[in-house]
Short mmCIF file of N, CA and C in Angstrom, two decimals:
data_model
loop_
_atom_site.label_atom_id
_atom_site.label_comp_id
_atom_site.label_asym_id
_atom_site.label_seq_id
_atom_site.Cartn_x
_atom_site.Cartn_y
_atom_site.Cartn_z
N UNK C 1 -22.39 12.43 18.25
CA UNK C 1 -21.05 13.03 18.35
C UNK C 1 -20.13 12.23 19.26
N UNK C 2 -20.65 11.38 20.08
CA UNK C 2 -19.83 10.64 21.07
C UNK C 2 -18.80 9.75 20.41
N UNK C 3 -19.12 8.96 19.39
CA UNK C 3 -18.09 8.13 18.70
C UNK C 3 -17.02 8.95 18.04
N UNK C 4 -17.36 10.09 17.56
CA UNK C 4 -16.41 10.96 16.89
C UNK C 4 -15.40 11.49 17.92
N UNK C 5 -15.90 11.82 19.14
CA UNK C 5 -15.04 12.30 20.18
C UNK C 5 -13.96 11.29 20.57
N UNK C 6 -14.28 10.00 20.57
CA UNK C 6 -13.35 9.00 20.94
C UNK C 6 -12.35 8.72 19.76
N UNK C 7 -12.76 8.93 18.58
CA UNK C 7 -11.89 8.72 17.40
C UNK C 7 -11.00 9.91 17.16
N UNK C 8 -11.36 11.07 17.65
CA UNK C 8 -10.69 12.35 17.38
C UNK C 8 -9.21 12.27 17.80
N UNK C 9 -8.89 11.82 19.05
CA UNK C 9 -7.50 11.83 19.44
C UNK C 9 -6.63 10.80 18.57
N UNK C 10 -7.21 9.72 18.21
CA UNK C 10 -6.53 8.78 17.40
C UNK C 10 -6.31 9.34 15.99
N UNK C 11 -7.27 9.97 15.45
CA UNK C 11 -7.08 10.60 14.12
C UNK C 11 -6.03 11.71 14.19
N UNK C 12 -6.04 12.51 15.21
CA UNK C 12 -4.98 13.54 15.37
C UNK C 12 -3.57 12.91 15.47
N UNK C 13 -3.50 11.82 16.16
CA UNK C 13 -2.19 11.18 16.29
C UNK C 13 -1.67 10.78 14.97
N UNK C 14 -2.59 10.14 14.12
CA UNK C 14 -2.10 9.64 12.79
C UNK C 14 -1.76 10.91 11.93
N UNK C 15 -2.51 11.95 12.02
CA UNK C 15 -2.26 13.16 11.20
C UNK C 15 -0.95 13.76 11.66
N UNK C 16 -0.61 13.73 12.93
CA UNK C 16 0.61 14.31 13.43
C UNK C 16 1.83 13.49 12.93
N UNK C 17 1.74 12.19 12.92
CA UNK C 17 2.86 11.42 12.40
C UNK C 17 3.07 11.54 10.88
N UNK C 18 1.98 11.80 10.12
CA UNK C 18 2.10 12.01 8.72
C UNK C 18 2.92 13.28 8.42
N UNK C 19 2.68 14.29 9.26
CA UNK C 19 3.34 15.59 9.03
C UNK C 19 4.73 15.65 9.57
N UNK C 20 5.37 14.63 9.77
CA UNK C 20 6.71 14.52 10.46
C UNK C 20 7.86 15.16 9.65
N UNK C 21 7.74 15.35 8.45
CA UNK C 21 8.85 15.78 7.65
C UNK C 21 8.84 17.20 7.19
N UNK C 22 7.90 17.99 7.64
CA UNK C 22 7.90 19.40 7.23
C UNK C 22 9.02 20.22 7.90
N UNK C 23 9.84 20.88 7.12
CA UNK C 23 10.97 21.71 7.77
C UNK C 23 10.53 23.02 8.19
N UNK C 24 11.21 23.53 9.20
CA UNK C 24 10.94 24.91 9.71
C UNK C 24 12.35 25.48 10.23
N UNK C 25 12.46 26.71 9.95
CA UNK C 25 13.76 27.36 10.39
C UNK C 25 13.65 27.74 11.81
N UNK C 26 14.73 27.45 12.58
CA UNK C 26 14.84 27.78 13.98
C UNK C 26 16.18 28.48 14.19
N UNK C 27 16.15 29.65 14.93
CA UNK C 27 17.37 30.39 15.20
C UNK C 27 17.96 29.92 16.47
N UNK C 28 19.25 29.74 16.58
CA UNK C 28 19.92 29.43 17.81
C UNK C 28 21.25 30.24 17.87
N UNK C 29 21.42 30.90 18.98
CA UNK C 29 22.67 31.69 19.22
C UNK C 29 23.06 32.46 18.01
N UNK C 30 24.31 32.17 17.56
CA UNK C 30 24.86 32.95 16.42
C UNK C 30 24.66 32.25 15.06
N UNK C 31 24.37 31.01 15.10
CA UNK C 31 24.26 30.26 13.78
C UNK C 31 22.86 29.79 13.60
N UNK C 32 22.43 29.67 12.39
CA UNK C 32 21.08 29.23 12.05
C UNK C 32 21.06 27.74 11.79
N UNK C 33 20.17 26.99 12.42
CA UNK C 33 20.08 25.60 12.19
C UNK C 33 18.65 25.30 11.72
N UNK C 34 18.51 24.08 11.13
CA UNK C 34 17.30 23.65 10.63
C UNK C 34 16.65 22.75 11.67
N UNK C 35 15.45 23.02 12.02
CA UNK C 35 14.70 22.13 12.91
C UNK C 35 13.52 21.61 12.11
N UNK C 36 12.90 20.54 12.53
CA UNK C 36 11.83 19.97 11.71
C UNK C 36 10.57 19.93 12.57
N UNK C 37 9.42 20.11 11.97
CA UNK C 37 8.17 19.88 12.59
C UNK C 37 7.93 18.37 12.42
N UNK C 38 7.77 17.73 13.64
CA UNK C 38 7.60 16.25 13.52
C UNK C 38 6.12 15.86 13.78
N UNK C 39 5.34 16.87 14.35
CA UNK C 39 3.96 16.56 14.57
C UNK C 39 3.18 17.89 14.69
N UNK C 40 1.87 17.85 14.37
CA UNK C 40 1.02 19.02 14.53
C UNK C 40 -0.27 18.44 15.13
N UNK C 41 -0.59 19.00 16.30
CA UNK C 41 -1.79 18.60 17.07
C UNK C 41 -2.63 19.84 17.17
N UNK C 42 -3.73 19.95 16.38
CA UNK C 42 -4.51 21.09 16.27
C UNK C 42 -3.67 22.28 16.00
N UNK C 43 -3.55 23.25 16.92
CA UNK C 43 -2.72 24.39 16.74
C UNK C 43 -1.31 24.36 17.36
N UNK C 44 -0.95 23.15 17.87
CA UNK C 44 0.31 22.93 18.50
C UNK C 44 1.29 22.29 17.48
N UNK C 45 2.43 22.91 17.40
CA UNK C 45 3.49 22.36 16.49
C UNK C 45 4.58 21.72 17.43
N UNK C 46 4.93 20.51 17.08
CA UNK C 46 5.95 19.81 17.89
C UNK C 46 7.20 19.64 17.04
N UNK C 47 8.29 20.24 17.56
CA UNK C 47 9.53 20.22 16.80
C UNK C 47 10.40 19.06 17.22
N UNK C 48 11.23 18.67 16.28
CA UNK C 48 12.16 17.59 16.58
C UNK C 48 13.06 17.89 17.81
N UNK C 49 13.44 19.17 17.98
CA UNK C 49 14.31 19.56 19.09
C UNK C 49 13.53 19.39 20.43
N UNK C 50 12.23 19.54 20.43
CA UNK C 50 11.44 19.30 21.67
C UNK C 50 11.52 17.85 22.04
N UNK C 51 11.34 16.96 21.03
CA UNK C 51 11.36 15.55 21.31
C UNK C 51 12.77 15.10 21.80
N UNK C 52 13.80 15.70 21.17
CA UNK C 52 15.16 15.38 21.51
C UNK C 52 15.42 15.82 22.93
N UNK C 53 14.89 16.96 23.31
CA UNK C 53 15.08 17.42 24.71
C UNK C 53 14.44 16.48 25.73
N UNK C 54 13.23 16.03 25.34
CA UNK C 54 12.51 15.04 26.18
C UNK C 54 13.37 13.73 26.32
N UNK C 55 13.93 13.31 25.31
CA UNK C 55 14.76 12.10 25.31
C UNK C 55 15.94 12.29 26.20
N UNK C 56 16.60 13.50 26.10
CA UNK C 56 17.72 13.79 26.91
C UNK C 56 17.36 13.84 28.41
N UNK C 57 16.21 14.49 28.72
CA UNK C 57 15.71 14.55 30.10
C UNK C 57 15.40 13.18 30.67
N UNK C 58 14.75 12.37 29.84
CA UNK C 58 14.40 10.98 30.26
C UNK C 58 15.63 10.20 30.60
N UNK C 59 16.60 10.27 29.70
CA UNK C 59 17.87 9.51 29.93
C UNK C 59 18.61 10.02 31.17
N UNK C 60 18.53 11.31 31.41
CA UNK C 60 19.22 11.85 32.61
C UNK C 60 18.48 11.41 33.85
N UNK C 61 17.11 11.31 33.80
CA UNK C 61 16.39 10.84 34.96
C UNK C 61 16.71 9.39 35.26
N UNK C 62 16.82 8.54 34.15
CA UNK C 62 17.09 7.13 34.37
C UNK C 62 18.55 6.98 34.96
N UNK C 63 19.45 7.88 34.46
CA UNK C 63 20.79 7.83 34.94
C UNK C 63 20.89 8.17 36.40
N UNK C 64 20.02 9.19 36.81
CA UNK C 64 20.03 9.53 38.21
C UNK C 64 19.47 8.36 39.14
N UNK C 65 18.71 7.58 38.52
CA UNK C 65 18.12 6.41 39.29
C UNK C 65 19.04 5.17 39.08
N UNK C 66 20.21 5.40 38.59
CA UNK C 66 21.15 4.39 38.37
C UNK C 66 20.66 3.27 37.39
N UNK C 67 19.89 3.68 36.44
CA UNK C 67 19.42 2.75 35.34
C UNK C 67 19.97 3.21 34.02
N UNK C 68 20.66 2.35 33.37
CA UNK C 68 21.27 2.61 32.07
C UNK C 68 20.16 2.23 31.03
N UNK C 69 19.78 3.23 30.33
CA UNK C 69 18.78 2.99 29.23
C UNK C 69 19.45 3.39 27.91
N UNK C 70 19.66 2.53 27.00
CA UNK C 70 20.25 2.85 25.70
C UNK C 70 19.31 3.61 24.85
N UNK C 71 19.82 4.62 24.17
CA UNK C 71 18.96 5.36 23.23
C UNK C 71 18.60 4.47 22.03
N UNK C 72 17.36 4.63 21.66
CA UNK C 72 16.88 3.90 20.45
C UNK C 72 15.78 4.65 19.87
N UNK C 73 15.52 4.33 18.61
CA UNK C 73 14.40 4.95 17.85
C UNK C 73 13.06 4.68 18.48
N UNK C 74 12.89 3.57 19.07
CA UNK C 74 11.58 3.23 19.70
C UNK C 74 11.37 4.18 20.89
N UNK C 75 12.39 4.60 21.66
CA UNK C 75 12.30 5.49 22.68
C UNK C 75 11.91 6.94 22.23
N UNK C 76 12.52 7.31 21.12
CA UNK C 76 12.25 8.57 20.56
C UNK C 76 10.79 8.70 20.12
N UNK C 77 10.31 7.65 19.40
CA UNK C 77 8.92 7.71 18.94
C UNK C 77 7.96 7.62 20.08
N UNK C 78 8.29 6.91 21.16
CA UNK C 78 7.43 6.74 22.31
C UNK C 78 7.31 8.14 23.03
N UNK C 79 8.44 8.87 23.10
CA UNK C 79 8.36 10.20 23.75
C UNK C 79 7.59 11.13 22.83
N UNK C 80 7.68 11.08 21.51
CA UNK C 80 6.98 11.89 20.60
C UNK C 80 5.48 11.57 20.81
N UNK C 81 5.11 10.35 20.90
CA UNK C 81 3.69 9.96 21.13
C UNK C 81 3.19 10.54 22.47
N UNK C 82 4.08 10.55 23.45
CA UNK C 82 3.66 11.14 24.79
C UNK C 82 3.42 12.62 24.62
N UNK C 83 4.22 13.34 23.81
CA UNK C 83 3.98 14.72 23.60
C UNK C 83 2.69 14.98 22.86
N UNK C 84 2.48 14.16 21.86
CA UNK C 84 1.21 14.26 21.07
C UNK C 84 0.01 14.04 21.95
N UNK C 85 0.11 12.95 22.71
CA UNK C 85 -0.98 12.60 23.66
C UNK C 85 -1.27 13.78 24.70
N UNK C 86 -0.19 14.33 25.17
CA UNK C 86 -0.34 15.36 26.10
C UNK C 86 -1.07 16.62 25.53
N UNK C 87 -0.67 16.94 24.28
CA UNK C 87 -1.34 18.08 23.62
C UNK C 87 -2.82 17.81 23.35
N UNK C 88 -3.13 16.58 22.98
CA UNK C 88 -4.52 16.23 22.69
C UNK C 88 -5.30 16.36 24.05
N UNK C 89 -4.70 15.92 25.15
CA UNK C 89 -5.38 15.98 26.46
C UNK C 89 -5.50 17.45 26.95
N UNK C 90 -4.48 18.25 26.63
CA UNK C 90 -4.59 19.69 27.00
C UNK C 90 -5.68 20.36 26.24
N UNK C 91 -5.84 20.10 25.02
CA UNK C 91 -7.01 20.61 24.19
C UNK C 91 -8.35 20.17 24.81
N UNK C 92 -8.45 18.92 25.20
CA UNK C 92 -9.63 18.38 25.83
C UNK C 92 -9.86 19.09 27.16
N UNK C 93 -8.79 19.28 27.98
CA UNK C 93 -8.89 19.96 29.22
C UNK C 93 -9.42 21.36 29.06
N UNK C 94 -8.96 22.09 28.02
CA UNK C 94 -9.41 23.49 27.72
C UNK C 94 -10.95 23.44 27.41
N UNK C 95 -11.29 22.45 26.60
CA UNK C 95 -12.75 22.33 26.18
C UNK C 95 -13.62 22.04 27.47
N UNK C 96 -13.02 21.23 28.38
CA UNK C 96 -13.82 20.87 29.59
C UNK C 96 -13.63 21.90 30.73
N UNK C 97 -12.87 23.00 30.50
CA UNK C 97 -12.60 24.03 31.49
C UNK C 97 -11.86 23.45 32.69
N UNK C 98 -10.93 22.56 32.45
CA UNK C 98 -10.16 22.00 33.56
C UNK C 98 -8.93 22.95 33.76
N UNK C 99 -8.76 23.46 34.92
CA UNK C 99 -7.66 24.34 35.24
C UNK C 99 -6.96 24.00 36.52
N UNK C 100 -5.73 24.35 36.65
CA UNK C 100 -4.96 24.24 37.86
C UNK C 100 -4.54 25.59 38.29
N UNK C 101 -4.81 26.00 39.58
CA UNK C 101 -4.46 27.24 40.07
C UNK C 101 -2.92 27.41 40.03
N UNK C 102 -2.47 28.59 39.64
CA UNK C 102 -1.10 28.90 39.61
C UNK C 102 -0.37 28.70 40.96
N UNK C 103 -1.03 28.96 42.06
CA UNK C 103 -0.49 28.75 43.34
C UNK C 103 -0.11 27.24 43.54
N UNK C 104 -0.95 26.34 43.10
CA UNK C 104 -0.69 24.89 43.21
C UNK C 104 0.46 24.54 42.28
N UNK C 105 0.61 25.15 41.18
CA UNK C 105 1.72 24.90 40.29
C UNK C 105 3.01 25.34 40.98
N UNK C 106 2.95 26.55 41.53
CA UNK C 106 4.19 27.06 42.17
C UNK C 106 4.60 26.20 43.34
N UNK C 107 3.65 25.70 44.09
CA UNK C 107 4.00 24.78 45.24
C UNK C 107 4.69 23.52 44.73
N UNK C 108 4.25 22.95 43.62
CA UNK C 108 4.85 21.79 43.03
C UNK C 108 6.21 22.07 42.49
N UNK C 109 6.41 23.28 41.91
CA UNK C 109 7.71 23.64 41.39
C UNK C 109 8.70 23.83 42.62
N UNK C 110 8.20 24.47 43.67
CA UNK C 110 9.07 24.60 44.90
C UNK C 110 9.43 23.25 45.45
N UNK C 111 8.49 22.34 45.50
CA UNK C 111 8.79 20.95 46.06
C UNK C 111 9.82 20.31 45.19
N UNK C 112 9.71 20.41 43.83
CA UNK C 112 10.63 19.78 42.93
C UNK C 112 12.02 20.45 43.02
N UNK C 113 12.05 21.77 43.11
CA UNK C 113 13.35 22.47 43.29
C UNK C 113 14.10 22.02 44.59
N UNK C 114 13.28 21.86 45.64
CA UNK C 114 13.87 21.33 46.94
C UNK C 114 14.46 20.00 46.74
N UNK C 115 13.81 19.12 46.04
CA UNK C 115 14.40 17.79 45.70
C UNK C 115 15.68 17.84 44.94
N UNK C 116 15.71 18.73 43.95
CA UNK C 116 16.87 18.93 43.14
C UNK C 116 18.03 19.44 43.99
N UNK C 117 17.77 20.48 44.85
CA UNK C 117 18.78 21.03 45.72
C UNK C 117 19.37 19.95 46.63
N UNK C 118 18.44 19.10 47.21
CA UNK C 118 18.95 18.03 48.04
C UNK C 118 19.85 17.08 47.30
N UNK C 119 19.55 16.78 46.03
CA UNK C 119 20.34 15.91 45.27
C UNK C 119 21.72 16.46 44.90
N UNK C 120 21.84 17.76 44.62
CA UNK C 120 23.05 18.35 44.17
C UNK C 120 23.82 19.02 45.33
N UNK C 121 23.11 19.28 46.47
CA UNK C 121 23.80 19.84 47.66
C UNK C 121 23.53 21.27 47.98
N UNK C 122 23.28 22.15 47.03
CA UNK C 122 22.94 23.55 47.43
C UNK C 122 22.27 24.28 46.28
N UNK C 123 21.67 25.36 46.53
CA UNK C 123 20.98 26.17 45.49
C UNK C 123 22.00 26.60 44.49
N UNK C 124 23.18 27.04 44.97
CA UNK C 124 24.23 27.53 44.06
C UNK C 124 24.64 26.49 43.14
N UNK C 125 24.84 25.28 43.63
CA UNK C 125 25.30 24.14 42.77
C UNK C 125 24.20 23.84 41.72
N UNK C 126 22.91 23.93 42.10
CA UNK C 126 21.85 23.71 41.10
C UNK C 126 21.92 24.75 40.09
N UNK C 127 22.06 26.05 40.46
CA UNK C 127 22.16 27.14 39.52
C UNK C 127 23.35 26.93 38.58
N UNK C 128 24.42 26.46 39.16
CA UNK C 128 25.65 26.21 38.31
C UNK C 128 25.43 25.09 37.25
N UNK C 129 24.82 24.02 37.75
CA UNK C 129 24.64 22.89 36.86
C UNK C 129 23.61 23.29 35.74
N UNK C 130 22.52 24.05 36.13
CA UNK C 130 21.57 24.43 35.11
C UNK C 130 21.94 25.63 34.30
N UNK C 131 22.91 26.37 34.75
CA UNK C 131 23.36 27.60 34.03
C UNK C 131 22.31 28.72 34.11
N UNK C 132 21.46 28.65 35.18
CA UNK C 132 20.40 29.65 35.29
C UNK C 132 20.19 29.95 36.84
N UNK C 133 19.60 31.09 37.04
CA UNK C 133 19.25 31.44 38.43
C UNK C 133 18.01 30.59 38.82
N UNK C 134 17.74 30.53 40.11
CA UNK C 134 16.53 29.74 40.57
C UNK C 134 15.25 30.39 40.00
N UNK C 135 15.23 31.73 39.91
CA UNK C 135 14.10 32.42 39.37
C UNK C 135 13.89 32.01 37.89
N UNK C 136 14.91 31.92 37.13
CA UNK C 136 14.79 31.50 35.74
C UNK C 136 14.40 29.98 35.61
N UNK C 137 14.98 29.18 36.48
CA UNK C 137 14.59 27.77 36.48
C UNK C 137 13.11 27.59 36.76
N UNK C 138 12.63 28.30 37.81
CA UNK C 138 11.16 28.22 38.10
C UNK C 138 10.30 28.79 36.99
N UNK C 139 10.75 29.84 36.39
CA UNK C 139 9.99 30.40 35.21
C UNK C 139 9.95 29.41 34.06
N UNK C 140 11.08 28.77 33.83
CA UNK C 140 11.13 27.78 32.71
C UNK C 140 10.24 26.59 33.02
N UNK C 141 10.13 26.17 34.28
CA UNK C 141 9.30 24.98 34.63
C UNK C 141 7.80 25.25 34.68
N UNK C 142 7.45 26.55 34.92
CA UNK C 142 6.04 26.85 35.20
C UNK C 142 5.09 26.40 34.20
N UNK C 143 5.28 26.69 32.92
CA UNK C 143 4.34 26.30 31.84
C UNK C 143 4.24 24.84 31.70
N UNK C 144 5.42 24.09 31.71
CA UNK C 144 5.41 22.72 31.60
C UNK C 144 4.66 21.99 32.79
N UNK C 145 4.94 22.45 34.03
CA UNK C 145 4.32 21.85 35.19
C UNK C 145 2.82 22.14 35.14
N UNK C 146 2.45 23.30 34.72
CA UNK C 146 1.02 23.67 34.64
C UNK C 146 0.29 22.69 33.61
N UNK C 147 0.90 22.48 32.47
CA UNK C 147 0.39 21.63 31.53
C UNK C 147 0.27 20.17 32.08
N UNK C 148 1.33 19.69 32.71
CA UNK C 148 1.37 18.36 33.24
C UNK C 148 0.29 18.17 34.29
N UNK C 149 0.13 19.15 35.15
CA UNK C 149 -0.80 19.07 36.25
C UNK C 149 -2.25 19.15 35.69
N UNK C 150 -2.48 19.93 34.62
CA UNK C 150 -3.78 20.05 34.01
C UNK C 150 -4.18 18.68 33.45
N UNK C 151 -3.23 18.04 32.68
CA UNK C 151 -3.52 16.73 32.07
C UNK C 151 -3.79 15.73 33.22
N UNK C 152 -2.97 15.78 34.31
CA UNK C 152 -3.27 14.84 35.40
C UNK C 152 -4.69 15.09 35.93
N UNK C 153 -5.04 16.28 36.10
CA UNK C 153 -6.42 16.55 36.69
C UNK C 153 -7.47 16.03 35.76
N UNK C 154 -7.36 16.25 34.44
CA UNK C 154 -8.27 15.79 33.40
C UNK C 154 -8.39 14.23 33.47
N UNK C 155 -7.23 13.59 33.56
CA UNK C 155 -7.18 12.06 33.67
C UNK C 155 -7.91 11.62 34.89
N UNK C 156 -7.67 12.33 36.03
CA UNK C 156 -8.30 11.94 37.30
C UNK C 156 -9.82 12.08 37.13
N UNK C 157 -10.31 13.21 36.53
CA UNK C 157 -11.69 13.41 36.39
C UNK C 157 -12.27 12.27 35.51
N UNK C 158 -11.63 11.96 34.45
CA UNK C 158 -12.11 10.93 33.56
C UNK C 158 -12.20 9.54 34.19
N UNK C 159 -11.15 9.28 35.00
CA UNK C 159 -11.20 7.94 35.73
C UNK C 159 -12.28 7.87 36.77
N UNK C 160 -12.59 8.98 37.35
CA UNK C 160 -13.69 9.03 38.34
C UNK C 160 -15.07 8.65 37.68
N UNK C 161 -15.19 9.00 36.44
CA UNK C 161 -16.43 8.78 35.66
C UNK C 161 -16.59 7.28 35.24
N UNK C 162 -15.49 6.55 35.24
CA UNK C 162 -15.51 5.17 34.77
C UNK C 162 -16.06 4.29 35.88
N UNK C 163 -17.05 3.47 35.52
CA UNK C 163 -17.67 2.51 36.44
C UNK C 163 -17.55 1.11 35.79
N UNK C 164 -16.74 0.25 36.36
CA UNK C 164 -16.62 -1.12 35.85
C UNK C 164 -17.13 -2.11 36.88
N UNK C 165 -17.99 -2.90 36.42
CA UNK C 165 -18.57 -3.89 37.31
C UNK C 165 -17.78 -5.26 37.22
N UNK C 166 -17.93 -6.04 38.24
CA UNK C 166 -17.26 -7.36 38.31
C UNK C 166 -17.67 -8.24 37.11
N UNK C 167 -18.95 -8.29 36.74
CA UNK C 167 -19.33 -9.13 35.55
C UNK C 167 -18.57 -8.63 34.26
N UNK C 168 -18.43 -7.31 34.11
CA UNK C 168 -17.77 -6.83 32.94
C UNK C 168 -16.28 -7.21 32.90
N UNK C 169 -15.63 -7.20 34.07
CA UNK C 169 -14.28 -7.62 34.12
C UNK C 169 -14.18 -9.10 33.81
N UNK C 170 -15.02 -9.92 34.36
CA UNK C 170 -15.10 -11.35 34.07
C UNK C 170 -15.28 -11.65 32.58
N UNK C 171 -16.25 -10.97 32.01
CA UNK C 171 -16.50 -11.10 30.58
C UNK C 171 -15.29 -10.75 29.71
N UNK C 172 -14.62 -9.67 30.11
CA UNK C 172 -13.45 -9.19 29.36
C UNK C 172 -12.39 -10.32 29.37
N UNK C 173 -12.08 -10.86 30.52
CA UNK C 173 -11.02 -11.85 30.61
C UNK C 173 -11.51 -13.19 29.95
N UNK C 174 -12.76 -13.52 29.95
CA UNK C 174 -13.23 -14.74 29.41
C UNK C 174 -13.12 -14.66 27.87
N UNK C 175 -13.09 -13.46 27.32
CA UNK C 175 -13.00 -13.25 25.87
C UNK C 175 -11.59 -13.23 25.32
N UNK C 176 -10.57 -13.32 26.25
CA UNK C 176 -9.22 -13.38 25.84
C UNK C 176 -8.76 -14.76 25.70
N UNK C 177 -8.21 -15.15 24.52
CA UNK C 177 -7.77 -16.55 24.29
C UNK C 177 -6.77 -16.94 25.43
N UNK C 178 -6.89 -18.21 25.87
CA UNK C 178 -6.08 -18.63 27.03
C UNK C 178 -4.60 -18.56 26.75
N UNK C 179 -4.15 -18.79 25.50
CA UNK C 179 -2.80 -18.75 25.21
C UNK C 179 -2.24 -17.32 25.12
N UNK C 180 -3.13 -16.33 25.20
CA UNK C 180 -2.69 -14.95 25.21
C UNK C 180 -2.64 -14.34 26.54
N UNK C 181 -3.09 -14.99 27.59
CA UNK C 181 -3.03 -14.58 28.97
C UNK C 181 -1.58 -14.63 29.49
N UNK C 182 -1.23 -13.63 30.23
CA UNK C 182 0.15 -13.74 30.86
C UNK C 182 0.12 -14.78 31.98
N UNK C 183 1.29 -15.30 32.35
CA UNK C 183 1.33 -16.34 33.36
C UNK C 183 0.92 -15.80 34.74
#
């Protein structure tokens, strides 16, 4: 079953991309708009609007760091792949019983909120910019942060299991054609 476990995430990624054109109805405010399912990972449905939101957040982060990143289709698909990968790793974390205590999640949210407040000047300004109270902002962030922290903990555990010897590294690089090595 070990080779199947390694192929499983790759298979799911391909299946998710095949299912990219299935339509689904989504209600917004007073008018009804059509959203699309762009990927399915086990029992997780990923909507086009979720990917669009991630693109918007990424571009805002880059803008805050004074980096201009032009929007492109490659960026959109890369962020979709990140969401698919995260869902695959979340499923693996659940199977491996990897959990992050809610207290730790709340501490990270508080730390991030403090950073945001420092950037904008005050809690009131942050609430104004987000259009929500601090309590709502924290509630909205909680699930996302918990998932991110769970994936990070799973990755950390997996990295700790990896043992690479110097001869293995040497063999790997000796098998790369010389014209393919970076300068």
